[in-house]
Short mmCIF file of C-alpha atoms in Angstrom, two decimals:
data_model
loop_
_atom_site.label_atom_id
_atom_site.label_comp_id
_atom_site.label_asym_id
_atom_site.label_seq_id
_atom_site.Cartn_x
_atom_site.Cartn_y
_atom_site.Cartn_z
CA MET A 278 -55.64 33.66 -3.57
CA ARG A 279 -54.39 36.39 -5.88
CA ARG A 280 -51.04 38.03 -5.30
CA PRO A 281 -50.70 41.79 -5.01
CA SER A 282 -49.95 43.49 -8.31
CA GLY A 283 -46.56 44.73 -7.17
CA SER A 284 -45.61 41.20 -6.16
CA GLY A 285 -46.50 39.95 -9.66
CA ALA A 286 -44.29 42.59 -11.27
CA ARG A 287 -41.39 41.70 -8.97
CA SER A 288 -41.78 37.98 -9.65
CA ALA A 289 -41.69 38.62 -13.41
CA GLY A 290 -38.46 40.57 -12.93
CA ALA A 291 -36.96 37.78 -10.82
CA GLY A 292 -38.03 35.24 -13.44
CA SER A 293 -36.32 37.25 -16.16
CA LEU A 294 -33.11 37.38 -14.11
CA CYS A 295 -33.20 33.59 -13.68
CA VAL A 296 -33.50 33.11 -17.45
CA LEU A 297 -30.66 35.56 -18.07
CA ALA A 298 -28.45 33.72 -15.55
CA ALA A 299 -29.24 30.43 -17.30
CA SER A 300 -28.34 31.99 -20.65
CA VAL A 301 -24.95 33.06 -19.30
CA LEU A 302 -24.24 29.47 -18.24
CA TRP A 303 -25.40 28.11 -21.60
CA GLY A 304 -23.11 30.58 -23.34
CA THR A 305 -20.08 28.79 -21.87
CA THR A 306 -20.79 25.49 -23.66
CA GLY A 307 -19.14 26.44 -26.95
CA THR A 308 -15.90 27.47 -25.25
CA ALA A 309 -15.98 24.38 -23.04
CA ALA A 310 -16.43 22.09 -26.04
CA THR A 311 -13.19 23.40 -27.60
CA PHE A 312 -11.31 21.63 -24.81
CA ALA A 313 -12.63 18.26 -26.09
CA PRO A 314 -12.10 18.48 -29.86
CA GLY A 315 -12.19 14.71 -30.32
CA VAL A 316 -15.73 14.35 -29.00
CA GLY A 317 -18.46 14.45 -31.67
CA PRO A 318 -21.56 16.66 -31.59
CA LEU A 319 -23.95 13.80 -30.79
CA ALA A 320 -21.86 12.74 -27.81
CA ILE A 321 -21.57 16.33 -26.54
CA GLY A 322 -25.33 16.84 -26.82
CA ALA A 323 -26.16 13.48 -25.25
CA VAL A 324 -23.83 13.85 -22.27
CA ALA A 325 -24.83 17.46 -21.61
CA MET A 326 -28.60 17.16 -21.83
CA GLY A 327 -28.83 13.46 -20.99
CA LEU A 328 -26.85 13.42 -17.75
CA GLY A 329 -28.02 16.91 -16.85
CA GLY A 330 -31.65 15.84 -17.26
CA LEU A 331 -31.19 12.67 -15.21
CA LEU A 332 -29.54 14.70 -12.46
CA GLN A 333 -32.51 17.07 -12.44
CA ALA A 334 -34.89 14.13 -12.07
CA LEU A 335 -32.82 12.63 -9.25
CA VAL A 336 -32.72 15.87 -7.25
CA ALA A 337 -36.43 16.52 -7.83
CA ALA A 338 -37.54 12.91 -7.14
CA PRO A 339 -39.42 13.67 -3.88
CA ARG A 340 -41.35 16.51 -5.55
CA ILE A 341 -42.06 14.35 -8.60
CA ALA A 342 -43.45 11.58 -6.38
CA ARG A 343 -45.74 14.02 -4.53
CA GLN A 344 -47.09 15.48 -7.75
CA ALA A 345 -47.27 12.25 -9.74
CA PRO A 346 -51.09 12.37 -10.09
CA ARG A 347 -50.98 15.86 -11.61
CA LEU A 348 -48.13 14.85 -13.91
CA ARG A 349 -50.04 11.75 -15.08
CA ALA A 350 -53.08 13.92 -15.75
CA ARG A 351 -50.94 16.01 -18.13
CA ARG A 352 -48.86 13.17 -19.54
CA GLY A 353 -49.36 14.40 -23.11
CA THR A 354 -47.60 17.67 -22.32
CA VAL A 355 -44.92 15.82 -20.34
CA LEU A 356 -44.15 13.40 -23.17
CA LEU A 357 -44.10 16.18 -25.77
CA GLY A 358 -41.63 18.13 -23.65
CA ALA A 359 -39.45 15.06 -23.02
CA PHE A 360 -39.30 14.21 -26.73
CA ALA A 361 -38.29 17.82 -27.51
CA VAL A 362 -35.59 17.70 -24.80
CA ALA A 363 -34.09 14.56 -26.39
CA VAL A 364 -34.10 15.94 -29.94
CA TYR A 365 -32.86 19.46 -29.19
CA PRO A 366 -29.18 18.84 -28.26
CA LEU A 367 -28.66 16.35 -31.07
CA ALA A 368 -30.02 18.81 -33.64
CA PHE A 369 -28.32 21.86 -32.09
CA TYR A 370 -24.76 20.53 -31.90
CA SER A 371 -25.07 18.75 -35.25
CA SER A 372 -26.29 21.98 -36.84
CA MET A 373 -23.19 23.83 -35.65
CA HIS A 374 -20.97 20.94 -36.74
CA LEU A 375 -22.39 20.88 -40.29
CA ALA A 376 -23.14 24.53 -41.04
CA GLY A 377 -20.62 26.22 -38.77
CA VAL A 378 -21.00 27.81 -35.37
CA ALA A 379 -22.32 31.11 -36.74
CA VAL A 380 -25.07 29.69 -38.94
CA GLY A 381 -25.99 26.94 -36.48
CA THR A 382 -26.29 29.41 -33.63
CA VAL A 383 -28.35 32.02 -35.46
CA VAL A 384 -30.84 29.44 -36.70
CA SER A 385 -31.09 27.35 -33.52
CA ILE A 386 -31.13 30.17 -30.96
CA GLY A 387 -32.25 33.12 -33.06
CA MET A 388 -35.33 31.39 -34.47
CA ALA A 389 -36.50 29.96 -31.13
CA PRO A 390 -38.40 33.10 -30.00
CA LEU A 391 -40.35 33.15 -33.26
CA ALA A 392 -41.13 29.43 -32.96
CA SER A 393 -42.19 29.95 -29.35
CA ALA A 394 -44.49 32.82 -30.30
CA VAL A 395 -46.16 30.70 -32.97
CA ILE A 396 -46.64 27.82 -30.51
CA GLU A 397 -48.19 30.12 -27.90
CA ARG A 398 -50.41 31.73 -30.52
CA VAL A 399 -51.69 28.35 -31.74
CA MET A 400 -51.88 26.48 -28.43
CA ASP A 401 -52.76 29.25 -25.97
CA ARG A 402 -54.31 31.89 -28.28
CA ARG A 403 -51.82 34.38 -26.83
CA ARG A 404 -51.62 37.80 -28.47
CA LEU A 405 -48.12 39.14 -29.05
CA THR A 406 -47.43 42.46 -27.34
CA ARG A 407 -45.69 45.44 -28.91
CA ARG A 408 -42.97 45.17 -26.27
CA TRP A 409 -42.22 41.53 -27.18
CA THR A 410 -42.20 42.37 -30.91
CA LEU A 411 -39.72 45.22 -30.39
CA GLY A 412 -37.51 43.15 -28.11
CA ALA A 413 -37.53 40.11 -30.40
CA THR A 414 -36.71 42.29 -33.43
CA LEU A 415 -33.74 43.89 -31.67
CA GLY A 416 -32.53 40.53 -30.38
CA LEU A 417 -32.84 38.74 -33.70
CA LEU A 418 -31.09 41.56 -35.57
CA GLY A 419 -28.32 41.61 -33.00
CA THR A 420 -27.89 37.84 -33.20
CA LEU A 421 -27.72 38.00 -37.00
CA MET A 422 -25.02 40.70 -36.83
CA LEU A 423 -23.09 38.79 -34.19
CA CYS A 424 -23.12 35.54 -36.13
CA ALA A 425 -22.23 37.33 -39.38
CA ALA A 426 -19.22 38.76 -37.59
CA GLN A 427 -18.23 35.34 -36.28
CA ALA A 428 -18.60 33.82 -39.76
CA ALA A 429 -16.33 36.51 -41.19
CA GLN A 430 -13.66 35.58 -38.64
CA ASP A 431 -13.48 31.88 -39.60
CA PRO A 432 -9.92 31.15 -40.79
CA GLY A 433 -9.74 30.22 -44.44
CA ASP A 434 -7.66 27.13 -43.82
CA ARG A 435 -10.53 25.51 -41.96
CA GLY A 436 -12.47 25.29 -45.18
CA GLN A 437 -16.08 26.21 -45.68
CA PRO A 438 -18.90 23.68 -45.36
CA SER A 439 -20.39 22.49 -48.63
CA MET A 440 -23.78 23.76 -49.74
CA ALA A 441 -25.36 20.39 -48.94
CA ALA A 442 -23.84 20.39 -45.43
CA THR A 443 -24.94 23.98 -44.87
CA MET A 444 -28.52 23.27 -45.95
CA LEU A 445 -28.67 20.18 -43.74
CA GLY A 446 -27.24 22.20 -40.88
CA VAL A 447 -29.86 24.90 -41.38
CA GLY A 448 -32.61 22.27 -41.38
CA LEU A 449 -31.28 20.78 -38.15
CA GLY A 450 -31.06 24.29 -36.70
CA LEU A 451 -34.76 24.83 -37.42
CA ILE A 452 -35.52 21.54 -35.68
CA ALA A 453 -33.42 22.68 -32.70
CA ALA A 454 -35.25 26.01 -32.53
CA THR A 455 -38.65 24.30 -32.68
CA THR A 456 -37.81 21.71 -30.04
CA TYR A 457 -36.31 24.35 -27.73
CA ALA A 458 -39.52 26.34 -28.02
CA LEU A 459 -41.61 23.17 -27.51
CA TYR A 460 -39.99 22.03 -24.27
CA SER A 461 -40.00 25.60 -22.94
CA TRP A 462 -43.74 25.84 -23.68
CA ALA A 463 -44.42 22.40 -22.18
CA ALA A 464 -42.57 23.18 -18.95
CA HIS A 465 -44.26 26.58 -18.64
CA ARG A 466 -47.67 25.01 -19.19
CA LEU A 467 -47.07 22.39 -16.50
CA ILE A 468 -45.83 25.00 -14.03
CA THR A 469 -48.73 27.39 -14.60
CA HIS A 470 -51.20 24.53 -14.10
CA GLY A 471 -50.16 23.88 -10.53
CA ILE A 472 -47.07 21.64 -10.85
CA ALA A 473 -44.00 22.82 -8.94
CA SER A 474 -41.12 24.06 -11.08
CA ARG A 475 -38.65 21.41 -9.86
CA ALA A 476 -41.17 18.59 -10.42
CA ALA A 477 -42.10 19.80 -13.91
CA MET A 478 -38.50 20.33 -15.06
CA GLY A 479 -37.26 17.14 -13.37
CA THR A 480 -39.92 15.03 -15.07
CA VAL A 481 -39.58 16.53 -18.54
CA PHE A 482 -35.78 16.61 -18.53
CA GLY A 483 -35.44 13.27 -16.73
CA LEU A 484 -37.51 11.47 -19.36
CA GLY A 485 -35.64 13.34 -22.09
CA GLY A 486 -32.37 12.26 -20.49
CA LEU A 487 -33.50 8.63 -20.53
CA LEU A 488 -34.17 8.90 -24.26
CA LEU A 489 -30.62 10.21 -24.75
CA VAL A 490 -28.91 7.37 -22.84
CA PRO A 491 -28.75 5.04 -25.91
CA VAL A 492 -27.19 7.84 -27.97
CA LEU A 493 -24.59 8.41 -25.26
CA LEU A 494 -23.77 4.68 -25.07
CA VAL A 495 -23.24 4.52 -28.85
CA THR A 496 -21.29 7.77 -29.35
CA GLY A 497 -19.77 8.59 -25.96
CA ALA A 498 -16.60 6.44 -25.99
CA PRO A 499 -14.32 9.45 -26.84
CA LEU A 500 -15.40 11.07 -23.55
CA LEU A 501 -13.34 8.40 -21.76
CA ASP A 502 -10.21 8.85 -23.88
CA SER A 503 -8.72 11.54 -21.65
CA GLY A 504 -9.24 13.33 -18.38
CA SER A 505 -9.91 16.62 -20.17
CA ASN A 506 -12.68 15.06 -22.28
CA LEU A 507 -14.27 13.59 -19.16
CA ALA A 508 -14.01 16.92 -17.34
CA VAL A 509 -15.68 18.72 -20.24
CA GLY A 510 -18.52 16.21 -20.24
CA ALA A 511 -19.00 16.54 -16.49
CA TYR A 512 -18.93 20.34 -16.67
CA MET A 513 -21.48 20.42 -19.51
CA ALA A 514 -23.87 18.14 -17.63
CA VAL A 515 -23.62 19.76 -14.19
CA VAL A 516 -23.13 23.49 -14.77
CA PRO A 517 -24.84 24.76 -17.94
CA MET A 518 -27.40 21.97 -18.23
CA PHE A 519 -28.35 21.00 -14.68
CA THR A 520 -27.84 24.36 -12.97
CA GLY A 521 -28.84 26.35 -16.04
CA TYR A 522 -32.12 24.52 -16.50
CA VAL A 523 -32.98 24.71 -12.81
CA LEU A 524 -32.70 28.49 -13.17
CA PHE A 525 -34.63 28.34 -16.44
CA GLY A 526 -37.43 26.41 -14.73
CA TRP A 527 -37.68 29.03 -12.01
CA GLY A 528 -37.87 31.68 -14.70
CA LEU A 529 -40.62 29.85 -16.58
CA ALA A 530 -42.73 29.99 -13.42
CA HIS A 531 -43.01 33.76 -13.85
CA VAL A 532 -42.61 34.62 -17.54
CA PRO A 533 -44.15 33.06 -20.68
CA ALA A 534 -42.07 30.78 -22.88
CA SER A 535 -41.87 33.35 -25.71
CA THR A 536 -40.29 35.88 -23.35
CA ALA A 537 -37.91 33.27 -21.89
CA THR A 538 -36.68 32.14 -25.31
CA THR A 539 -36.17 35.78 -26.35
CA LEU A 540 -34.19 36.51 -23.19
CA SER A 541 -32.00 33.50 -23.98
CA LEU A 542 -30.66 35.41 -26.99
CA LEU A 543 -28.05 36.52 -24.45
CA GLU A 544 -26.47 33.07 -24.92
CA PRO A 545 -24.72 33.71 -28.29
CA ALA A 546 -23.54 37.11 -27.05
CA VAL A 547 -21.92 35.50 -24.01
CA ALA A 548 -20.44 32.79 -26.24
CA ALA A 549 -18.88 35.43 -28.52
CA VAL A 550 -17.36 37.39 -25.62
CA LEU A 551 -15.89 34.21 -24.10
CA ALA A 552 -14.45 33.25 -27.47
CA VAL A 553 -12.63 36.61 -27.52
CA LEU A 554 -11.46 36.47 -23.90
CA VAL A 555 -10.64 32.76 -23.53
CA ILE A 556 -9.93 31.36 -26.99
CA GLY A 557 -8.40 34.53 -28.41
CA GLU A 558 -10.77 35.08 -31.32
CA ARG A 559 -11.31 38.59 -32.66
CA LEU A 560 -14.68 40.26 -33.01
CA PRO A 561 -15.12 43.14 -35.49
CA ALA A 562 -17.22 46.24 -34.88
CA VAL A 563 -20.35 44.70 -36.40
CA GLY A 564 -20.15 41.92 -33.81
CA TRP A 565 -19.95 44.35 -30.90
CA THR A 566 -22.88 46.24 -32.43
CA GLY A 567 -24.82 42.98 -32.47
CA ILE A 568 -24.04 42.42 -28.78
CA ALA A 569 -25.28 45.95 -28.04
CA LEU A 570 -28.57 45.20 -29.85
CA VAL A 571 -29.00 41.96 -27.86
CA LEU A 572 -28.49 43.93 -24.64
CA ALA A 573 -31.04 46.48 -25.87
CA CYS A 574 -33.47 43.60 -26.45
CA LEU A 575 -32.96 42.43 -22.88
CA ALA A 576 -33.46 45.96 -21.56
CA VAL A 577 -36.75 46.28 -23.45
CA LEU A 578 -38.07 42.97 -22.11
CA THR A 579 -36.96 43.39 -18.50
CA ALA A 580 -37.66 47.10 -17.90
CA PRO A 581 -40.78 47.72 -15.79
CA THR A 582 -43.81 48.94 -17.70
CA ALA A 583 -45.54 52.21 -16.95
CA VAL A 584 -48.42 50.19 -15.53
CA SER A 585 -46.05 48.35 -13.16
CA ARG A 586 -44.52 51.62 -11.99
CA ARG A 587 -47.95 53.09 -11.26
CA ARG A 588 -48.80 49.99 -9.23
CA ARG A 589 -45.72 50.40 -7.04
CA GLN A 590 -46.36 54.13 -6.52
CA ARG A 591 -50.08 53.75 -5.66
CA PRO A 592 -50.79 54.43 -1.96
CA GLU A 593 -52.06 51.53 0.13
CA GLY A 594 -55.82 51.11 -0.11
CA VAL A 595 -56.26 53.12 -3.32
CA PRO A 596 -58.03 50.98 -5.95
CA PRO A 597 -56.29 50.48 -9.29
CA PRO A 598 -57.52 52.51 -12.28
CA GLN A 599 -59.35 50.82 -15.12
CA ARG A 600 -56.93 49.62 -17.78
CA THR A 601 -57.37 49.43 -21.49
CA ALA A 602 -57.19 46.07 -23.24
CA ALA A 603 -53.80 47.03 -24.67
CA GLU A 604 -52.42 47.86 -21.21
CA HIS A 605 -53.72 44.57 -19.84
CA THR A 606 -51.98 42.63 -22.60
CA VAL A 607 -48.60 44.26 -21.90
CA ALA A 608 -48.89 44.18 -18.13
CA GLN A 609 -49.55 40.48 -17.70
CA PRO A 610 -46.38 38.39 -18.16
CA GLY A 611 -48.06 35.00 -18.47
CA PRO A 612 -51.33 33.19 -19.08
CA GLY A 613 -51.79 32.36 -15.42
CA ARG A 614 -50.38 32.72 -11.96
CA VAL A 615 -48.49 30.08 -10.03
CA PRO A 616 -50.65 28.69 -7.23
#
């Protein structure tokens, strides 16, 4: 049964809001990690995504059991997503550790929308819309400006990473961007093929969490050294990872992965603002300009289209006008509807 057009537009808007809320939670991880300076990047990534993923699987266990046949039928997509979930946090936090927060963030988060678009183009034959291209351009430019501003604020006594460390960090950042795009695509594909959001996310992130358990056992001892370290680990697992990815899963039920990863460009903007407000860092004018461009990106992607507005204003019983191919491409947020 097809949903009314206005309902589809509203669900896309609600999905976008869920992704934005998740991005706000993810943006707190950098500030939270500063309260556990003795914990390494592998341990931070493993405890955050590993325990968060296992918690998702535990909460979603009844739904996973009910939809086990459908999940087994798409086990290739499930395993691809789980592998990407396990690799992403290790690459992401290591990238920031080696190349610096600014470079690691811009590569890992800023490149994810482009990686997602390529994946959707290759796997789903999805055409990129003009709206997505404009939004992604604004968001990427804003993220570049924001991270350039953060890099300029690094104190000189911290020392700069060597060229070899920077290049390795950039490479790991590209891996992080690709794996983020991969597990977003995998989860979206499962959801749009009839698997409930909680079951899809719980399965993918639960299996990914299992793969991260050995890493946590090997590197996680510093988390037990103090109460503050343990509190940071618990916060990272429960709030940004568990709650954030539940919201992200709801969002993926209504918007394509390329749009979701572009909306998540809000994350570095939130991280920069928190660094100013909580840690006391300073952000120059170019950084605030970058934040403004990221917000403009979000406005472009979340504003209703002219087609959506005409749908809401059409009197009951009046048939919709014929649309051009271009209008159809912009109006439809995803490759399919959720059953």
